[in-house]
Coordinates of C-alpha atoms in Angstrom, one line a residue:
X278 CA 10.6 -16.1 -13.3
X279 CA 9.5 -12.5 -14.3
X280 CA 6.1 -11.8 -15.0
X281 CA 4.7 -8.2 -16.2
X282 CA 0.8 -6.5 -16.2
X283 CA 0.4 -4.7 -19.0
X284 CA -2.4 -2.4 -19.7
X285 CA -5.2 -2.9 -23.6
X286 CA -7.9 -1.6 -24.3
X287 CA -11.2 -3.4 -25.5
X288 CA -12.4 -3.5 -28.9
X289 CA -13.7 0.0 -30.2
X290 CA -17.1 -1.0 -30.7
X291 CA -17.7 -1.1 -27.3
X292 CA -19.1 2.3 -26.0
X293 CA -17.7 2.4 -22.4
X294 CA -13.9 1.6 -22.9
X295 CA -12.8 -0.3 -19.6
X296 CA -8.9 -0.9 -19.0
X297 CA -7.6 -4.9 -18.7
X298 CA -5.0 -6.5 -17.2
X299 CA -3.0 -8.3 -19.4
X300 CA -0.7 -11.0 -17.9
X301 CA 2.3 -12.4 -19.6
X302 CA 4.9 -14.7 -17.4
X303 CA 7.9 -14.7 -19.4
X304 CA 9.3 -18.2 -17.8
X305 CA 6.4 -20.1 -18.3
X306 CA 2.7 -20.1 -18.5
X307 CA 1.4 -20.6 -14.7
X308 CA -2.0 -20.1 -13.7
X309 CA -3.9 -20.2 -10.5
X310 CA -5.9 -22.6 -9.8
X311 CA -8.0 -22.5 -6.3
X312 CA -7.9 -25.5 -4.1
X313 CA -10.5 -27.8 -6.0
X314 CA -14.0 -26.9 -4.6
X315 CA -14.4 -30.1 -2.4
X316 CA -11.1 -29.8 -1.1
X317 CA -12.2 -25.8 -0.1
X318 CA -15.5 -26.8 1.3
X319 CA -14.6 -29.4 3.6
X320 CA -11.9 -27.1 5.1
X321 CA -13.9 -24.6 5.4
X322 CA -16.7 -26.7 7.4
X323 CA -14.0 -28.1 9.3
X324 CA -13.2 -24.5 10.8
X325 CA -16.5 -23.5 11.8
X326 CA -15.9 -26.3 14.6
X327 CA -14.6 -24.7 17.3
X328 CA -12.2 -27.9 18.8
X329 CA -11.5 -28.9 15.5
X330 CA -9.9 -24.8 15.1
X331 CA -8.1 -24.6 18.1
X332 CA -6.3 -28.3 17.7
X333 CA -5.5 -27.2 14.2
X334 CA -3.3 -24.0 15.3
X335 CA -2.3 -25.1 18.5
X336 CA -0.7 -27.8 16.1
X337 CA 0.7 -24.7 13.9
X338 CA 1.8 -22.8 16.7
X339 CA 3.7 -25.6 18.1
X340 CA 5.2 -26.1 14.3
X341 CA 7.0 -22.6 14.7
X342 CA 8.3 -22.9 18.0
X343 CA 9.5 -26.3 17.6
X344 CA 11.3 -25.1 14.2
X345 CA 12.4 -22.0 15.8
X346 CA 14.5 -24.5 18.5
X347 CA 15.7 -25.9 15.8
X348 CA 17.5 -23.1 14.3
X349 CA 19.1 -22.0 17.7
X350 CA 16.2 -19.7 18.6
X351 CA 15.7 -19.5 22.3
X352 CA 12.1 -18.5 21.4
X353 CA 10.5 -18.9 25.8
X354 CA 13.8 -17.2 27.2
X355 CA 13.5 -14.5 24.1
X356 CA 9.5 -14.3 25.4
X357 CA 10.0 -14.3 29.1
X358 CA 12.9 -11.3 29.1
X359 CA 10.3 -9.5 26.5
X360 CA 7.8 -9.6 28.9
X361 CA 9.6 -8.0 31.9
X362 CA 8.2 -4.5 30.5
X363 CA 5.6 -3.0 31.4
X364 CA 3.6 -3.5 28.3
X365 CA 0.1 -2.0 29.6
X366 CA 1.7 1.7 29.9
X367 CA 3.0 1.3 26.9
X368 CA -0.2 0.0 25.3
X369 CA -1.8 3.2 26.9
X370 CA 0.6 5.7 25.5
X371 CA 0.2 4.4 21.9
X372 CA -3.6 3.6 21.4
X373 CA -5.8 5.8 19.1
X374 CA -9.0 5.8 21.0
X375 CA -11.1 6.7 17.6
X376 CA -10.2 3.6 16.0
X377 CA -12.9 0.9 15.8
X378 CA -12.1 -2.8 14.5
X379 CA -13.4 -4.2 11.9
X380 CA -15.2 -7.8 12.3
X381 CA -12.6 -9.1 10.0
X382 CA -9.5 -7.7 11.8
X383 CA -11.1 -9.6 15.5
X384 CA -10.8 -13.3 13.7
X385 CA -7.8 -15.7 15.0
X386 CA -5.0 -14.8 13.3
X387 CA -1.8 -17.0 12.6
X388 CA -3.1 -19.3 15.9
X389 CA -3.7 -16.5 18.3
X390 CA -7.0 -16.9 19.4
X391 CA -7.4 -13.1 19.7
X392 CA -5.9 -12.7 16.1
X393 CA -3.3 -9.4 16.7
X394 CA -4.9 -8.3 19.5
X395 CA -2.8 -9.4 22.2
X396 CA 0.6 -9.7 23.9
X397 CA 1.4 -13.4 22.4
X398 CA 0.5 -12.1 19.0
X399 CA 3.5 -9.4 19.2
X400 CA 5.9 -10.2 21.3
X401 CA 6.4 -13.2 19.4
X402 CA 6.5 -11.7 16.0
X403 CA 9.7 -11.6 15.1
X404 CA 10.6 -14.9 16.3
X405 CA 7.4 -16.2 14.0
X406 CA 8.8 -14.3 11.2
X407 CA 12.1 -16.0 11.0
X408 CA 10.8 -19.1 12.1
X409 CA 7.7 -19.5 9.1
X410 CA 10.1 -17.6 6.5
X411 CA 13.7 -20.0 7.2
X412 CA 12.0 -22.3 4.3
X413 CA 10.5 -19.7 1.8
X414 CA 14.0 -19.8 -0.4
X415 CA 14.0 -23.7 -0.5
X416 CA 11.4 -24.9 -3.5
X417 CA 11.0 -27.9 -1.5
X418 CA 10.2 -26.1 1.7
X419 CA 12.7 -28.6 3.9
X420 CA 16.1 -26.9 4.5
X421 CA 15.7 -24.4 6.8
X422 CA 18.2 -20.9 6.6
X423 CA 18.2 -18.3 9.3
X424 CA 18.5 -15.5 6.9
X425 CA 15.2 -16.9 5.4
X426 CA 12.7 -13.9 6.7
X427 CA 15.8 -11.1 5.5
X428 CA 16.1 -13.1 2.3
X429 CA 12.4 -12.7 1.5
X430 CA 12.6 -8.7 2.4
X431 CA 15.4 -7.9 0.7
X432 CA 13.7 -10.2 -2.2
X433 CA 10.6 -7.7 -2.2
X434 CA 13.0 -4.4 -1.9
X435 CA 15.1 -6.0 -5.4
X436 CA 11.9 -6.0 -7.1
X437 CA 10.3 -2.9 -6.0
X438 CA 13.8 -1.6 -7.3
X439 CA 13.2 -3.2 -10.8
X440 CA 9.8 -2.3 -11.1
X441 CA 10.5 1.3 -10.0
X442 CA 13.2 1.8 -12.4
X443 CA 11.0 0.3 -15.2
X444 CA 8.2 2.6 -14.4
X445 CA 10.1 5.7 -14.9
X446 CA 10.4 6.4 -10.9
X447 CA 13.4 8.1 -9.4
X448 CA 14.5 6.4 -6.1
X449 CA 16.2 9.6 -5.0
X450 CA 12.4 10.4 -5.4
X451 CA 11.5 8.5 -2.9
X452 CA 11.4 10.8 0.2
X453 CA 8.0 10.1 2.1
X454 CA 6.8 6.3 2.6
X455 CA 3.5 4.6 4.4
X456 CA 4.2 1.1 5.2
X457 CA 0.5 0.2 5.6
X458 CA 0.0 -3.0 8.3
X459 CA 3.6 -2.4 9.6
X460 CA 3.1 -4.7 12.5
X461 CA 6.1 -4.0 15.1
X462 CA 8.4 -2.5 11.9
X463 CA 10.0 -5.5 10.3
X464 CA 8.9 -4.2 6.6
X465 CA 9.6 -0.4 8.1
X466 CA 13.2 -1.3 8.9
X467 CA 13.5 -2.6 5.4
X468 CA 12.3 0.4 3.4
X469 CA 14.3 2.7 5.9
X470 CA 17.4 0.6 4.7
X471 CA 16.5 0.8 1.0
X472 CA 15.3 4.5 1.1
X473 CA 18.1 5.5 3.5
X474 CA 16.7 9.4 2.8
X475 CA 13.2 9.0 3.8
X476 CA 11.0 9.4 6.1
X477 CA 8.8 6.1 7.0
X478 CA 5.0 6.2 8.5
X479 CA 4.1 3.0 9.5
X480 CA 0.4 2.4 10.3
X481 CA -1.1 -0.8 12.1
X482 CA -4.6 -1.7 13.3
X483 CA -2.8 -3.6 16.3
X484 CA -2.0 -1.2 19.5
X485 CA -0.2 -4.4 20.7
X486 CA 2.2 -4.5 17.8
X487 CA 2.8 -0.5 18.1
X488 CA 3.6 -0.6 21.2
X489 CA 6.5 -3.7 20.7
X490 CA 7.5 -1.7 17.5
X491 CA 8.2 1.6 19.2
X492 CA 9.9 -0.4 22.1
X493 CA 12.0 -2.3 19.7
X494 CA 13.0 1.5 18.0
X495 CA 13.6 3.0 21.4
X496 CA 16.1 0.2 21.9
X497 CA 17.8 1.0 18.5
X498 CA 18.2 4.4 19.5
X499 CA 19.9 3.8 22.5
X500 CA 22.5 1.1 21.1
X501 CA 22.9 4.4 18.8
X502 CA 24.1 6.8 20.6
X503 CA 20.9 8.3 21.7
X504 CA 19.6 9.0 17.3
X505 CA 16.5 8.4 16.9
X506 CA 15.4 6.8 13.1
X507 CA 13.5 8.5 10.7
X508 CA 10.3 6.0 11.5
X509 CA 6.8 6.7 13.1
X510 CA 4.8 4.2 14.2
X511 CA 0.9 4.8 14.3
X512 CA -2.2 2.1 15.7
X513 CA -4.8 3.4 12.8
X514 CA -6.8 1.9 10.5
X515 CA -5.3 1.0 6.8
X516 CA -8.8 2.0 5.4
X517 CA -8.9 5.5 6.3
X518 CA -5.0 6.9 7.4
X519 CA -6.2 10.5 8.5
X520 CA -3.2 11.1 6.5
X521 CA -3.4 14.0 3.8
X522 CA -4.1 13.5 0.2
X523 CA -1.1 13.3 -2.4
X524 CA 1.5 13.3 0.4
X525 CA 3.1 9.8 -0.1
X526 CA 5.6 8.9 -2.7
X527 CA 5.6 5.1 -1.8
X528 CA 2.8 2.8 0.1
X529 CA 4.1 -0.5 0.9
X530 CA 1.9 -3.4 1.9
X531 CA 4.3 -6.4 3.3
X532 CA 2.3 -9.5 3.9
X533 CA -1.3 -7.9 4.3
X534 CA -3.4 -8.4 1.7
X535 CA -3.6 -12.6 2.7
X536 CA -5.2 -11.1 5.7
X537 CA -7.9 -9.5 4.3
X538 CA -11.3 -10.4 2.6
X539 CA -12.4 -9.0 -0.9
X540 CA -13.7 -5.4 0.2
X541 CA -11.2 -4.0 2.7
X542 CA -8.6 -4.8 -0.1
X543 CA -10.0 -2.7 -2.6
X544 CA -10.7 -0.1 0.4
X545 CA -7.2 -0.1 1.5
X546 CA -6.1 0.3 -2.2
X547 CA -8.6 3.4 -2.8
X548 CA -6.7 4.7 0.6
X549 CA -3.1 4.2 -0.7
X550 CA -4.3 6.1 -4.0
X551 CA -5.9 9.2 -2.2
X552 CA -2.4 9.3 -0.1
X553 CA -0.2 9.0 -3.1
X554 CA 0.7 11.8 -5.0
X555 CA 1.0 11.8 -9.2
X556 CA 4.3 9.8 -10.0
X557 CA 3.9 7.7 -6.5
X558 CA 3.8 4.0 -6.7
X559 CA 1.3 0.9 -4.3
X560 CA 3.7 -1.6 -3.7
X561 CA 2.8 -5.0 -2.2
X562 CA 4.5 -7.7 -1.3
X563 CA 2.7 -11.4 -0.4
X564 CA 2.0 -14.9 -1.5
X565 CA 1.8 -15.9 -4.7
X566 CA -1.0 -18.8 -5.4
X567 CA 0.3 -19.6 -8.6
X568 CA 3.3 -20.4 -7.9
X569 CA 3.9 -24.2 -8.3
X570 CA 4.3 -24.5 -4.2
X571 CA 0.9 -23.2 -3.2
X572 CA -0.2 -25.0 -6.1
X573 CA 0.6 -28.0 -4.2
X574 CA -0.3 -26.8 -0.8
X575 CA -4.2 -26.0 -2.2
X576 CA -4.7 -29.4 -3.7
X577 CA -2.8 -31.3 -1.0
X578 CA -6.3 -31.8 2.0
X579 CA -3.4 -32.4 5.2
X580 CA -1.2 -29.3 3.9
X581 CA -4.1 -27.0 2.9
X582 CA -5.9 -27.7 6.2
X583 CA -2.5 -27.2 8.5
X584 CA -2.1 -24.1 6.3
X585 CA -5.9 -22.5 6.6
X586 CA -5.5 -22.9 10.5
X587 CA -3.3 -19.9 10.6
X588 CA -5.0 -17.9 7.9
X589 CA -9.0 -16.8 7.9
X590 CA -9.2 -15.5 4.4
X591 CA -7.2 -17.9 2.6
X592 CA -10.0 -18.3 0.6
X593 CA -10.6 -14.7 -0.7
X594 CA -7.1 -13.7 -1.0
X595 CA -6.3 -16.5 -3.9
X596 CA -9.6 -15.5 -5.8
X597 CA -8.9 -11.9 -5.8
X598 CA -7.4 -10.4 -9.2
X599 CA -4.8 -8.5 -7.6
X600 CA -3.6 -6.2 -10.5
X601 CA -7.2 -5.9 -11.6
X602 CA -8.3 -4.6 -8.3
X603 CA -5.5 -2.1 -8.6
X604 CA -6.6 -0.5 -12.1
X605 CA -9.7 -0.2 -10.9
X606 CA -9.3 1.8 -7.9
X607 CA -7.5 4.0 -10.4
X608 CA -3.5 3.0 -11.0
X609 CA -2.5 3.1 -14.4
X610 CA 0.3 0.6 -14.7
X611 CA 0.7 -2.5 -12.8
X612 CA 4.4 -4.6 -12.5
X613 CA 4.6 -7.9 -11.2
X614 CA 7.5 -9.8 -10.2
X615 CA 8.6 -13.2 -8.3
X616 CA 10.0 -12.4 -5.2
X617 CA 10.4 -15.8 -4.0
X618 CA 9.7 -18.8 -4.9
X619 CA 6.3 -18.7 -2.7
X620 CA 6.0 -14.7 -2.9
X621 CA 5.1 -11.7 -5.9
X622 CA 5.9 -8.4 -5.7
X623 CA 3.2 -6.0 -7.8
X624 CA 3.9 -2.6 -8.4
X625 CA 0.9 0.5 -9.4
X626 CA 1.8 3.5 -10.7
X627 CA -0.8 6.9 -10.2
X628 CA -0.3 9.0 -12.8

């Protein structure tokens, strides 16, 4: 399925001339529809009940692990050799002491009880990663494929190719890239692989996951003869990078914006515009609610509930217009694509 954004104007009788987003999916006509209200507010009270939360994602977490076993993962051995470092220095020798978290950044997060803050949280990352993503090729979500978390990666870098080529942007162009909520530098590595010439910032709110990230890099570097890559990895906040204005060519958001409620969206968006310069492109990557899978998880009350246990702001990622937020922070031309058949790819262009 391949959907594009395209840009009208209103009627000219109006006197302040606002630009639209208008969506056309070539395959079929899908819309979104939210989980049906009473489905939505029943989950929601059931949340704000403390037990009822924490048997709900020590249900989820127990999900992953049990289906990472079942792929051959040795996910505690993995854990217990990962936690032989001395994690605390490295914590110390990567925290920004000027950042300040946001009260939506300090809610549980995929069944952590301290959300990304914490030592489970990262160290277990990548083994989450292959373990949630081994189904997100299968429409039916049952057969499970190791490759599934690369597959769903190199899905996003396809499109962001497409888009890119369609929007008049040189990839040799490409030299300069913020990977925004980077995590430990799954979605770095990727964009270091499909921009092989340039130089990749990648910015988390997490000092946990920084600290994995740059040991996972150190590690690379040493089964490499000693070369470092051309990746930095930075504990900031997404909002306000510190970074200059007009000095990106590429911001990449991988599997963020489900994390975050209305307002820091449209924030992070304003940043990745200020960062860009003209002829740079916002590209993100993450779940698409109208695709006929979610459209099932939102009206199914068992899967929607097992679902919300991992995720705090369900609820305002699937209502927020996505391309629409984008225009109106100030890109000019908006791209969408299906990545997978759970994810979209959307790419803005600043003129």
């Amino acid at each position: 399925m391949k959907l594009s954004v395209k840009p009208f104007q209103q009627t000219k009788g109006i006197a302040h001339r606002k630009r639209c987003m208008h969506v056309v999916c070539k395959a079929q006509q899908t819309a979104s529809r939210p989980p049906h209200p009473l489905i939505m507010d029943a989950v929601e009270a059931l949340f704000r009940f403390p037990p009822f939360f924490n048997a709900a994602a020590k249900n989820a977490r127990n999900m992953i692990i049990k289906r990472a076993y079942a792929m051959g993962i040795d996910w505690n051995g993995t854990i217990q050799e990962m936690k032989a470092q001395d994690w605390e220095a490295r914590l110390q020798a990567v925290q920004n002491p000027s950042v300040t978290y946001p009260s939506y950044y300090t809610q549980p997060f995929h069944a952590y009880s301290q959300g990304n803050l914490c030592w489970d949280a990262a160290l277990e990352l990548t083994l989450a990663a292959q373990s949630v993503h081994a189904i997100v090729m299968d429409p039916r979500g049952k057969e499970l494929d190791p490759q599934g978390d690369a597959k769903l990666r190199s899905g996003y870098s396809a499109r962001l190719k497409e888009c890119l080529a369609e929007l008049g942007v040189a990839e040799e162009g490409i030299r300069s890239i913020l990977d925004l909520g980077c995590a430990t530098g799954l979605s770095s590595r990727e964009l270091m692989r499909v921009f092989p010439g340039a130089a990749v910032t990648g910015l988390d709110l997490s000092p946990h996951f920084i600290a994995v990230g740059r040991y996972e890099a150190d590690q690379r570097a040493a089964a490499n003869g000693g070369m470092a890559e051309p990746l930095t990895l930075l504990h900031g906040l997404a909002e306000s990078t510190g970074l200059p204005s007009d000095s990106q060519d590429l911001v990449s958001l991988c599997l963020v914006c489900h994390e975050l409620p209305h307002n820091p969206t449209r924030d992070i968006m304003r940043e990745a515009f200020r960062v860009l310069r003209p002829g740079g492109v916002l590209a993100v990557m993450d779940m698409n609610p109208a695709s006929p899978i979610f459209q099932r998880i939102f009206n199914n009350p068992i899967v929607f509930t097992a679902f919300k246990s991992t995720e705090p702001w369900l609820a305002d990622y699937i209502s927020l217009d996505m391309p629409a937020t984008m225009q109106e922070v100030g890109f000019s031309r908006v791209l969408m694509r299906e990545s997978t058949p759970r994810h979209r790819t959307l790419v803005a262009l600043k003129k």
